[in-house]
């Protein structure tokens, strides 16, 4: 393989691309984006490109090698991307006829080398890949288009990038790769690049969750944080406590165990982890629809009753059942927004607090730590919303991952104390905040305020959160996209990617292009520059300028 | 077959169902819809049901007979519906295990009889079907589930109804049919049940158009009126005049001839006609991007220049090219909102008018009639927006189909003069009018004001119009749905369907159910009862009450 990382042209090419983009914007009114430019989102960490245009054979074949070459994940991925790449190609084109024979295509085979046959998908799994696309001069040993990766998941990321290099040319009606040869050496900056989905405030059907997972893979996001349950509804089947899904909105707004397994499997085929959340002790009122004993009283229903063994038996049962569904090592235990008034105002709970010489705050800590122990005993690493860290950092299990949300500055504090951290500052990365423009999402930096390399390494990454109060099947995708993609590039690409020149000039045309790519793939990404997120376009116009 | 139309229980059962629905709503708060009720949308024209619950084998097989039994349209349709029906069934269920053997299912085979092998899809094609679902007592000759239809398109409508009878039961994790036995004898009230899509104000990618076509089939809509071109952009390839798609917004917001053929084919597989529109002489400014001679002058660009032969040569070329793509007998020639000021203010056009002793209004008629002749000569029946009828009804070709839009009362006038008519009164059936609630869409009646049976027969049906000024990929589906479904039932079901009792009681629960069915199938149908169409839900809640 060509030693990409030693390629002296990398930084140079990087700036050339940025220059070209801004140059283009000045020359044109916005209607005429130059299709000889190739837009990739998120931008690879290292790449060089050239000035050749290559043609891609619509009967593109796959050649695999390496220990992991026989993977079903790889083969199904290739088939998916083939459908995307050749969407407009329905048979022999004019171009085919002119060229006569098949071998006249510059690229007729995609070679994928996967070094490891392990398909284990865990935090920090190697997602790196190299992608090489060039005219075969008969001398090269790497072929016309080659992806090399250590894992199938790296190969999937390479396939996504390859699909973005391939453009349908309406003149020749063929698929072309502009600016070849391409040498791309790519890997994510952060191991955890998440999207939260909330299926309690509004139930999202499995087809919709699958659509979202599929779209995540286009932006190289890799964690679906499934906030399954909240105070409004409990849609998931828990076989050990079958009355829990009485807390579903209706008999039809439910997930069976098999549905959940299907979602995890669908996500894995796209290299996406599913981190489930069971938020305790707050945000759990819906649990009591099936088991009212979980409420301190029928008139004071949250947080879960800390005084009863049944509460913890039930949590243990939930975790045991969910362990069989969710293999990802991280498990979210919530812990946010706990108002303990019901504990101190309900006589039998108050009595229990007195008996155990606990304040309500002590009991909150007691509850959280007990839930953490359960999760750890089942082989999970617990994640908690930042309130647990803010309230009793020194007693928190040191393996805890602190999930920031309330505001800036939390991850710096958490990593200073040796905790790992996920960045979701609500001011910039809560997608239900419709008044945050894409630039603010884009410019948010998970490492801000963290200077030491060892502390930086404790930031697992970040997550954009799609809270569901006003997001259901009808509008969830256009609330997620395109802004989630802004965060996706922030988390995948080099930190400097957006800091060269004015973001509006250097990044915006590429961002428009990616939004339109999502649209072409059937994803309801909203206009980039509308004043509020998810608002419809205000008048007629091109996707590439709205 | 059982003679459904002579079944004396039909009218009785019809009222029973309506009563049951309203009864249910009074009993419950809205959260607990009774899943022993079966909701079908649009309501079949005749049906009876019973009180049995039947189970459906997840390995349901298809048995075909009749002249049309070998149709690929039928077989692919069955496979599509199998995926919908068994969405939640991933293998052997608890229920399977309890029952032990496969033959324990009540329904293990779907028998489809298609009498004709013709797959021609033209206006008035027979969409009727009978559907029978009952426990096989060993004596019946019709089998457990049988669809009989004269054409494959009728069979597709029957498959849709069958899929709506099948519910996933979360308790047993099996698919069940409630209220069997079912005897359904169904056919549409109108032959033309359309949805207009506007791909000029915003380009809609082919994947999105396919999603919309697929969702139309769920509501038994059967005409996609493709308003391809307008003054803002010209996205379609016209091989004879290849510069026309210079009028596309960008090089990527285009349809190749092959894309269009693919869309027509995709629609046909779902029994949906595609009626293309070339709107002349107004709404055509984008044509001049490639051929500026079509403009009266570069500063006065609409309507198309009536004075040049080139204008008509080019229209003829467009129609010839499009005839190869669009086999449907109806072709829309627009003719709306023609402001002739540019003709009278541009010297060479004004001169031409004088030379030909025409007023601008005469020239408008001349243009429309000339375009009609071209379409007719190519074997099409012309459709025009109502302005042409309003301006010169007596000179209009008698085969013209008048497309109402400006307001009520036009179809009565058109059919009184012997023209056929399509109802799209903008006050109720323009989906871009966001302030029209679902009830008003539902209660609009294409036959209103038309009393004679012979005149009623001239109303082909109606069409809801999704004008695209503020509808792009991000929001088009939730602007279409669920209101388009209200019109779909109006056009499919018996005229009396909504007139029994209060619509809110008798229809609304079924309408909620259908909206949620669309969501489950991955369609972004918006909340039913939001104040403005396509608005997000205002807070957490169940799909079935928002």
CSV table of C-alpha atoms in Angstrom, one decimal, chain A residues 109-523:
chain,number,residue,atom,x,y,z
A,109,UNK,CA,-14.0,-3.9,-9.9
A,110,UNK,CA,-13.9,-2.7,-6.3
A,111,UNK,CA,-11.3,-4.6,-4.3
A,112,UNK,CA,-11.9,-4.7,-0.6
A,113,UNK,CA,-9.3,-6.1,1.8
A,114,UNK,CA,-10.4,-6.6,5.4
A,115,UNK,CA,-7.6,-7.7,7.6
A,116,UNK,CA,-9.5,-9.1,10.6
A,117,UNK,CA,-12.4,-11.6,10.6
A,118,UNK,CA,-13.7,-10.3,13.9
A,119,UNK,CA,-17.1,-8.7,13.6
A,120,UNK,CA,-17.3,-7.7,17.2
A,121,UNK,CA,-18.7,-4.2,17.3
A,122,UNK,CA,-17.5,-2.5,20.5
A,123,UNK,CA,-16.5,1.0,21.5
A,124,UNK,CA,-13.3,2.0,19.8
A,125,UNK,CA,-13.6,-0.6,17.1
A,126,UNK,CA,-11.2,0.2,14.3
A,127,UNK,CA,-13.1,2.2,11.7
A,128,UNK,CA,-10.1,3.4,9.7
A,129,UNK,CA,-9.7,2.6,6.1
A,130,UNK,CA,-7.7,3.6,3.1
A,131,UNK,CA,-9.4,4.2,-0.3
A,132,UNK,CA,-7.5,4.4,-3.5
A,133,UNK,CA,-9.2,5.2,-6.8
A,134,UNK,CA,-7.1,5.5,-9.9
A,135,UNK,CA,-6.9,4.5,-13.6
A,136,UNK,CA,-5.3,1.1,-13.8
A,137,UNK,CA,-2.1,1.6,-15.7
A,138,UNK,CA,-1.4,-2.1,-15.7
A,139,UNK,CA,1.5,-1.7,-13.3
A,140,UNK,CA,-0.2,-1.1,-10.0
A,141,UNK,CA,-0.8,-4.0,-7.7
A,142,UNK,CA,-3.7,-2.3,-5.9
A,143,UNK,CA,-6.3,-2.3,-8.7
A,144,UNK,CA,-8.6,0.4,-9.9
A,145,UNK,CA,-10.5,1.0,-6.7
A,146,UNK,CA,-9.3,-0.5,-3.5
A,147,UNK,CA,-10.5,-0.2,0.1
A,148,UNK,CA,-8.3,-1.6,2.8
A,149,UNK,CA,-9.5,-1.8,6.4
A,150,UNK,CA,-8.7,-3.7,9.6
A,151,UNK,CA,-12.3,-4.5,10.2
A,152,UNK,CA,-15.5,-4.8,8.2
A,153,UNK,CA,-16.7,-1.6,9.9
A,154,UNK,CA,-13.8,0.4,8.5
A,155,UNK,CA,-14.6,-1.1,5.1
A,156,UNK,CA,-18.2,0.1,5.4
A,157,UNK,CA,-16.9,3.7,6.1
A,158,UNK,CA,-14.8,3.3,3.0
A,159,UNK,CA,-17.8,2.2,1.0
A,160,UNK,CA,-19.7,5.3,2.1
A,161,UNK,CA,-16.8,7.5,1.0
A,162,UNK,CA,-16.5,5.6,-2.3
A,163,UNK,CA,-20.2,6.1,-2.9
A,164,UNK,CA,-19.8,9.9,-2.4
A,165,UNK,CA,-16.9,10.0,-4.9
A,166,UNK,CA,-19.2,8.4,-7.5
A,167,UNK,CA,-21.4,11.0,-9.3
A,168,UNK,CA,-24.0,10.4,-11.9
A,169,UNK,CA,-23.1,12.4,-15.0
A,170,UNK,CA,-26.3,13.5,-16.8
A,171,UNK,CA,-24.5,14.1,-20.0
A,172,UNK,CA,-23.0,10.7,-20.6
A,173,UNK,CA,-25.5,8.9,-18.3
A,174,UNK,CA,-22.7,7.2,-16.6
A,175,UNK,CA,-21.2,7.2,-13.1
A,176,UNK,CA,-18.0,9.0,-12.9
A,177,UNK,CA,-15.3,9.8,-10.3
A,178,UNK,CA,-14.0,13.3,-10.7
A,179,UNK,CA,-10.6,14.5,-9.6
A,180,UNK,CA,-9.0,11.1,-9.6
A,181,UNK,CA,-6.6,9.6,-8.6
A,182,UNK,CA,-7.8,9.7,-5.0
A,183,UNK,CA,-5.7,8.6,-2.1
A,184,UNK,CA,-7.7,8.7,1.1
A,185,UNK,CA,-6.5,7.6,4.5
A,186,UNK,CA,-9.2,8.1,6.9
A,187,UNK,CA,-10.2,7.5,10.5
A,188,UNK,CA,-12.6,9.1,13.0
A,189,UNK,CA,-11.3,11.6,15.5
A,190,UNK,CA,-13.8,10.2,18.2
A,191,UNK,CA,-14.8,6.6,18.8
A,192,UNK,CA,-18.3,7.7,20.0
A,193,UNK,CA,-20.4,9.7,17.5
A,194,UNK,CA,-24.0,9.4,18.6
A,195,UNK,CA,-27.6,10.3,17.9
A,196,UNK,CA,-30.2,10.1,20.7
A,197,UNK,CA,-33.7,8.9,19.7
A,198,UNK,CA,-36.5,9.3,22.1
A,199,UNK,CA,-39.3,6.7,21.6
A,200,UNK,CA,-41.2,7.6,24.7
A,201,UNK,CA,-42.6,11.0,24.0
A,202,UNK,CA,-43.6,9.7,20.6
A,203,UNK,CA,-43.4,6.1,19.5
A,204,UNK,CA,-41.3,5.7,16.4
A,205,UNK,CA,-42.2,2.6,14.3
A,206,UNK,CA,-39.4,0.1,13.6
A,207,UNK,CA,-39.3,1.1,9.9
A,208,UNK,CA,-38.7,4.7,10.9
A,209,UNK,CA,-35.9,3.7,13.3
A,210,UNK,CA,-34.3,1.7,10.5
A,211,UNK,CA,-34.6,4.7,8.1
A,212,UNK,CA,-32.8,6.8,10.7
A,213,UNK,CA,-30.1,4.2,11.3
A,214,UNK,CA,-29.6,4.0,7.5
A,215,UNK,CA,-29.2,7.8,7.3
A,216,UNK,CA,-26.8,7.8,10.2
A,217,UNK,CA,-24.5,5.6,8.2
A,218,UNK,CA,-24.3,8.2,5.4
A,219,UNK,CA,-22.8,10.7,7.9
A,220,UNK,CA,-20.6,8.1,9.5
A,221,UNK,CA,-22.4,8.5,12.9
A,222,UNK,CA,-21.9,5.3,14.8
A,223,UNK,CA,-24.0,5.2,18.0
A,224,UNK,CA,-27.8,5.1,18.2
A,225,UNK,CA,-28.5,6.1,21.8
A,226,UNK,CA,-32.0,4.6,22.2
A,227,UNK,CA,-33.8,6.5,24.9
A,228,UNK,CA,-36.5,3.9,24.8
A,229,UNK,CA,-38.5,4.7,27.9
A,230,UNK,CA,-39.5,7.9,29.8
A,231,UNK,CA,-42.3,9.1,32.0
A,232,UNK,CA,-44.8,9.3,29.1
A,233,UNK,CA,-44.7,5.8,27.8
A,234,UNK,CA,-42.9,2.4,28.2
A,235,UNK,CA,-43.0,0.8,24.8
A,236,UNK,CA,-40.5,-2.1,25.2
A,237,UNK,CA,-41.4,-5.6,26.1
A,238,UNK,CA,-39.7,-6.9,29.3
A,239,UNK,CA,-40.5,-10.6,29.5
A,240,UNK,CA,-39.6,-10.8,33.2
A,241,UNK,CA,-42.0,-8.1,34.0
A,242,UNK,CA,-44.6,-8.3,31.3
A,243,UNK,CA,-46.9,-5.7,32.7
A,244,UNK,CA,-44.4,-3.0,32.1
A,245,UNK,CA,-45.5,-2.4,28.5
A,246,UNK,CA,-48.9,-1.6,29.8
A,247,UNK,CA,-47.2,1.8,30.0
A,248,UNK,CA,-47.2,1.9,26.2
A,249,UNK,CA,-49.4,4.6,24.7
A,250,UNK,CA,-51.5,1.9,23.0
A,251,UNK,CA,-51.4,-1.8,22.2
A,252,UNK,CA,-49.8,-0.9,18.9
A,253,UNK,CA,-47.1,1.5,20.0
A,254,UNK,CA,-44.8,-1.2,21.3
A,255,UNK,CA,-41.5,-3.0,20.6
A,256,UNK,CA,-41.3,-6.7,21.1
A,257,UNK,CA,-37.9,-8.2,22.2
A,258,UNK,CA,-37.6,-9.4,18.6
A,259,UNK,CA,-38.2,-5.9,17.2
A,260,UNK,CA,-35.4,-4.6,19.4
A,261,UNK,CA,-33.0,-7.4,18.4
A,262,UNK,CA,-33.9,-6.7,14.8
A,263,UNK,CA,-33.0,-3.0,15.3
A,264,UNK,CA,-29.6,-3.9,16.9
A,265,UNK,CA,-28.9,-6.3,14.1
A,266,UNK,CA,-29.9,-3.8,11.4
A,267,UNK,CA,-27.6,-1.2,13.1
A,268,UNK,CA,-24.7,-3.7,13.3
A,269,UNK,CA,-24.9,-4.4,9.6
A,270,UNK,CA,-24.1,-0.7,9.2
A,271,UNK,CA,-21.4,-0.5,11.9
A,272,UNK,CA,-23.7,1.3,14.3
A,273,UNK,CA,-23.8,0.5,18.0
A,274,UNK,CA,-27.1,0.7,19.9
A,275,UNK,CA,-26.8,2.0,23.4
A,276,UNK,CA,-30.0,1.5,25.3
A,277,UNK,CA,-31.1,3.8,28.2
A,278,UNK,CA,-33.1,3.0,31.3
A,279,UNK,CA,-33.5,6.4,33.0
A,280,UNK,CA,-33.7,6.0,36.8
A,281,UNK,CA,-34.8,7.1,39.3
A,282,UNK,CA,-36.6,10.0,37.5
A,283,UNK,CA,-38.4,10.1,34.2
A,284,UNK,CA,-40.0,6.7,35.0
A,285,UNK,CA,-43.7,7.4,35.8
A,286,UNK,CA,-44.9,5.2,32.9
A,287,UNK,CA,-43.4,2.1,34.7
A,288,UNK,CA,-46.2,2.3,37.2
A,289,UNK,CA,-48.9,1.8,34.7
A,290,UNK,CA,-48.1,-1.9,35.0
A,291,UNK,CA,-46.6,-1.9,38.5
A,292,UNK,CA,-48.1,0.9,40.6
A,293,UNK,CA,-46.0,-0.2,43.6
A,294,UNK,CA,-43.1,1.5,41.9
A,295,UNK,CA,-44.7,4.9,42.6
A,296,UNK,CA,-44.1,6.5,46.0
A,297,UNK,CA,-47.9,6.9,45.9
A,298,UNK,CA,-50.6,6.9,43.3
A,299,UNK,CA,-50.7,10.7,43.6
A,300,UNK,CA,-47.0,11.2,43.7
A,301,UNK,CA,-45.4,9.1,41.0
A,302,UNK,CA,-41.8,10.1,40.5
A,303,UNK,CA,-39.0,9.3,41.2
A,304,UNK,CA,-39.3,5.5,41.5
A,305,UNK,CA,-39.8,4.4,45.1
A,306,UNK,CA,-36.3,4.1,46.6
A,307,UNK,CA,-37.7,2.4,49.7
A,308,UNK,CA,-38.9,-0.8,48.2
A,309,UNK,CA,-36.8,-3.9,47.3
A,310,UNK,CA,-39.3,-4.5,44.5
A,311,UNK,CA,-38.0,-1.4,42.7
A,312,UNK,CA,-34.5,-2.8,42.5
A,313,UNK,CA,-35.6,-6.3,41.8
A,314,UNK,CA,-37.6,-4.9,38.8
A,315,UNK,CA,-34.6,-2.8,37.6
A,316,UNK,CA,-32.4,-5.9,37.8
A,317,UNK,CA,-35.0,-7.9,35.8
A,318,UNK,CA,-35.1,-5.2,33.2
A,319,UNK,CA,-31.4,-5.1,32.9
A,320,UNK,CA,-31.1,-8.9,32.7
A,321,UNK,CA,-33.7,-9.0,29.9
A,322,UNK,CA,-32.1,-6.1,28.0
A,323,UNK,CA,-28.6,-7.6,28.3
A,324,UNK,CA,-29.8,-10.3,26.0
A,325,UNK,CA,-30.7,-7.6,23.4
A,326,UNK,CA,-28.0,-5.0,23.7
A,327,UNK,CA,-24.4,-6.3,23.4
A,328,UNK,CA,-22.8,-2.8,23.3
A,329,UNK,CA,-20.6,-2.3,26.3
A,330,UNK,CA,-22.1,1.1,27.2
A,331,UNK,CA,-25.5,1.2,28.9
A,332,UNK,CA,-27.2,4.5,29.9
A,333,UNK,CA,-28.8,4.7,33.3
A,334,UNK,CA,-30.1,8.3,33.0
A,335,UNK,CA,-30.0,9.9,36.4
A,336,UNK,CA,-31.1,13.3,35.2
A,337,UNK,CA,-33.6,15.8,36.6
A,338,UNK,CA,-34.5,14.0,39.7
A,339,UNK,CA,-36.9,15.9,41.9
A,340,UNK,CA,-37.1,14.1,45.2
A,341,UNK,CA,-40.1,15.9,46.6
A,342,UNK,CA,-42.3,12.7,46.4
A,343,UNK,CA,-39.8,10.9,48.5
A,344,UNK,CA,-39.9,13.4,51.3
A,345,UNK,CA,-43.6,14.0,51.1
A,346,UNK,CA,-44.7,10.3,51.0
A,347,UNK,CA,-44.9,9.0,54.6
A,348,UNK,CA,-43.6,5.5,54.0
A,349,UNK,CA,-40.6,6.7,51.9
A,350,UNK,CA,-39.9,9.5,54.4
A,351,UNK,CA,-39.9,6.9,57.2
A,352,UNK,CA,-37.5,4.7,55.2
A,353,UNK,CA,-35.2,7.7,54.7
A,354,UNK,CA,-35.3,8.4,58.4
A,355,UNK,CA,-34.7,4.7,59.3
A,356,UNK,CA,-31.6,4.7,57.0
A,357,UNK,CA,-30.5,8.1,58.1
A,358,UNK,CA,-30.5,9.4,54.6
A,359,UNK,CA,-31.4,12.8,53.2
A,360,UNK,CA,-33.2,12.7,49.9
A,361,UNK,CA,-29.9,13.6,48.2
A,362,UNK,CA,-28.3,10.6,49.9
A,363,UNK,CA,-31.1,8.4,48.6
A,364,UNK,CA,-30.6,9.8,45.0
A,365,UNK,CA,-26.9,8.8,45.3
A,366,UNK,CA,-27.8,5.4,46.8
A,367,UNK,CA,-30.3,4.7,44.0
A,368,UNK,CA,-27.9,5.7,41.2
A,369,UNK,CA,-24.9,3.8,42.7
A,370,UNK,CA,-27.1,0.7,43.2
A,371,UNK,CA,-28.3,0.8,39.6
A,372,UNK,CA,-24.7,1.3,38.4
A,373,UNK,CA,-23.6,-1.8,40.4
A,374,UNK,CA,-26.3,-3.8,38.7
A,375,UNK,CA,-25.3,-2.7,35.3
A,376,UNK,CA,-21.6,-3.4,36.0
A,377,UNK,CA,-22.4,-6.8,37.4
A,378,UNK,CA,-24.1,-7.6,34.0
A,379,UNK,CA,-20.9,-6.6,32.2
A,380,UNK,CA,-22.0,-3.1,31.2
A,381,UNK,CA,-20.2,0.2,31.6
A,382,UNK,CA,-22.6,2.7,33.0
A,383,UNK,CA,-23.3,6.0,31.4
A,384,UNK,CA,-25.1,8.7,33.4
A,385,UNK,CA,-26.4,12.2,32.6
A,386,UNK,CA,-24.1,14.8,34.2
A,387,UNK,CA,-26.3,15.4,37.3
A,388,UNK,CA,-24.9,12.3,39.0
A,389,UNK,CA,-21.4,13.7,38.4
A,390,UNK,CA,-22.4,17.2,39.5
A,391,UNK,CA,-23.9,15.8,42.7
A,392,UNK,CA,-21.5,13.2,43.9
A,393,UNK,CA,-18.5,12.9,41.6
A,394,UNK,CA,-16.2,11.5,44.2
A,395,UNK,CA,-18.5,8.6,45.0
A,396,UNK,CA,-19.4,7.8,41.4
A,397,UNK,CA,-18.0,4.5,40.1
A,398,UNK,CA,-14.8,5.5,38.3
A,399,UNK,CA,-15.8,3.5,35.2
A,400,UNK,CA,-18.8,5.8,34.8
A,401,UNK,CA,-19.1,7.7,31.6
A,402,UNK,CA,-20.3,11.2,32.2
A,403,UNK,CA,-22.9,12.4,29.7
A,404,UNK,CA,-22.8,16.2,29.5
A,405,UNK,CA,-26.0,18.0,28.5
A,406,UNK,CA,-26.7,21.0,30.8
A,407,UNK,CA,-24.1,23.4,29.4
A,408,UNK,CA,-20.4,23.9,28.5
A,409,UNK,CA,-17.5,23.1,30.7
A,410,UNK,CA,-18.6,19.7,32.1
A,411,UNK,CA,-16.4,17.4,30.1
A,412,UNK,CA,-13.3,19.4,31.2
A,413,UNK,CA,-14.2,18.9,34.8
A,414,UNK,CA,-15.1,15.2,34.3
A,415,UNK,CA,-11.9,14.3,32.5
A,416,UNK,CA,-9.8,16.2,35.1
A,417,UNK,CA,-11.2,13.8,37.6
A,418,UNK,CA,-10.4,10.8,35.4
A,419,UNK,CA,-13.9,10.1,34.1
A,420,UNK,CA,-14.7,9.5,30.5
A,421,UNK,CA,-17.1,11.9,29.0
A,422,UNK,CA,-19.7,12.4,26.1
A,423,UNK,CA,-20.4,15.9,24.9
A,424,UNK,CA,-24.0,16.9,24.3
A,425,UNK,CA,-24.2,20.5,25.4
A,426,UNK,CA,-27.9,21.3,24.9
A,427,UNK,CA,-27.1,24.8,23.8
A,428,UNK,CA,-25.6,23.4,20.6
A,429,UNK,CA,-26.3,19.7,20.2
A,430,UNK,CA,-29.9,19.3,21.3
A,431,UNK,CA,-31.7,19.0,18.0
A,432,UNK,CA,-35.1,19.9,19.5
A,433,UNK,CA,-33.6,23.4,20.0
A,434,UNK,CA,-34.8,24.6,16.7
A,435,UNK,CA,-33.2,28.0,17.0
A,436,UNK,CA,-29.6,26.7,16.8
A,437,UNK,CA,-28.3,27.4,13.3
A,438,UNK,CA,-26.1,24.8,11.6
A,439,UNK,CA,-22.9,26.8,12.1
A,440,UNK,CA,-23.3,26.7,15.8
A,441,UNK,CA,-23.8,23.0,15.7
A,442,UNK,CA,-20.8,22.7,13.5
A,443,UNK,CA,-18.5,24.9,15.6
A,444,UNK,CA,-19.2,23.1,18.9
A,445,UNK,CA,-16.0,21.3,20.0
A,446,UNK,CA,-16.1,18.4,22.4
A,447,UNK,CA,-12.5,19.0,23.4
A,448,UNK,CA,-13.0,22.7,24.2
A,449,UNK,CA,-11.3,23.6,27.4
A,450,UNK,CA,-9.3,20.4,27.5
A,451,UNK,CA,-5.7,20.8,26.7
A,452,UNK,CA,-3.8,17.8,27.9
A,453,UNK,CA,-3.6,14.9,25.5
A,454,UNK,CA,-4.3,12.3,28.2
A,455,UNK,CA,-7.4,14.2,29.3
A,456,UNK,CA,-8.5,14.7,25.7
A,457,UNK,CA,-8.3,10.9,25.3
A,458,UNK,CA,-11.0,10.5,28.0
A,459,UNK,CA,-13.6,12.4,25.8
A,460,UNK,CA,-15.2,9.5,24.0
A,461,UNK,CA,-16.9,11.8,21.6
A,462,UNK,CA,-20.3,13.5,21.4
A,463,UNK,CA,-23.9,13.0,20.6
A,464,UNK,CA,-26.7,15.0,19.1
A,465,UNK,CA,-30.0,14.5,21.0
A,466,UNK,CA,-33.4,14.2,19.2
A,467,UNK,CA,-35.8,14.6,22.1
A,468,UNK,CA,-39.2,13.6,21.0
A,469,UNK,CA,-41.7,16.0,22.6
A,470,UNK,CA,-42.6,17.5,19.2
A,471,UNK,CA,-40.9,15.0,16.9
A,472,UNK,CA,-42.8,12.0,15.7
A,473,UNK,CA,-42.7,10.0,12.5
A,474,UNK,CA,-43.9,13.0,10.5
A,475,UNK,CA,-41.0,15.3,11.3
A,476,UNK,CA,-38.2,13.4,13.1
A,477,UNK,CA,-36.0,13.1,10.1
A,478,UNK,CA,-36.0,16.8,9.1
A,479,UNK,CA,-35.4,17.7,12.7
A,480,UNK,CA,-32.4,15.5,12.7
A,481,UNK,CA,-31.0,16.4,9.3
A,482,UNK,CA,-29.0,18.2,8.2
A,483,UNK,CA,-27.8,19.6,11.6
A,484,UNK,CA,-26.8,16.1,12.9
A,485,UNK,CA,-24.4,16.0,9.9
A,486,UNK,CA,-22.7,19.2,11.1
A,487,UNK,CA,-21.9,17.4,14.4
A,488,UNK,CA,-21.0,14.3,12.5
A,489,UNK,CA,-18.2,16.1,10.6
A,490,UNK,CA,-17.1,17.8,13.8
A,491,UNK,CA,-16.7,14.3,15.4
A,492,UNK,CA,-15.2,12.5,12.5
A,493,UNK,CA,-12.9,14.9,10.7
A,494,UNK,CA,-9.7,16.7,11.8
A,495,UNK,CA,-10.4,19.4,14.4
A,496,UNK,CA,-9.0,22.1,11.9
A,497,UNK,CA,-11.5,21.2,9.2
A,498,UNK,CA,-13.8,24.2,9.7
A,499,UNK,CA,-11.3,26.6,11.0
A,500,UNK,CA,-9.6,27.5,7.8
A,501,UNK,CA,-11.2,30.8,6.6
A,502,UNK,CA,-14.9,31.5,7.0
A,503,UNK,CA,-17.0,28.5,7.6
A,504,UNK,CA,-19.7,29.9,5.3
A,505,UNK,CA,-17.3,29.9,2.4
A,506,UNK,CA,-15.3,26.8,3.1
A,507,UNK,CA,-17.9,24.4,4.5
A,508,UNK,CA,-21.3,25.6,3.5
A,509,UNK,CA,-21.3,24.5,-0.2
A,510,UNK,CA,-20.2,21.0,0.9
A,511,UNK,CA,-22.9,21.0,3.6
A,512,UNK,CA,-25.5,22.0,1.0
A,513,UNK,CA,-24.3,19.2,-1.2
A,514,UNK,CA,-24.6,16.6,1.6
A,515,UNK,CA,-28.1,17.7,2.5
A,516,UNK,CA,-29.1,17.2,-1.2
A,517,UNK,CA,-27.3,13.8,-1.2
A,518,UNK,CA,-29.5,12.9,1.8
A,519,UNK,CA,-32.6,14.0,-0.2
A,520,UNK,CA,-31.5,12.0,-3.2
A,521,UNK,CA,-31.2,8.9,-0.9
A,522,UNK,CA,-34.8,9.5,0.2
A,523,UNK,CA,-34.0,11.1,3.6
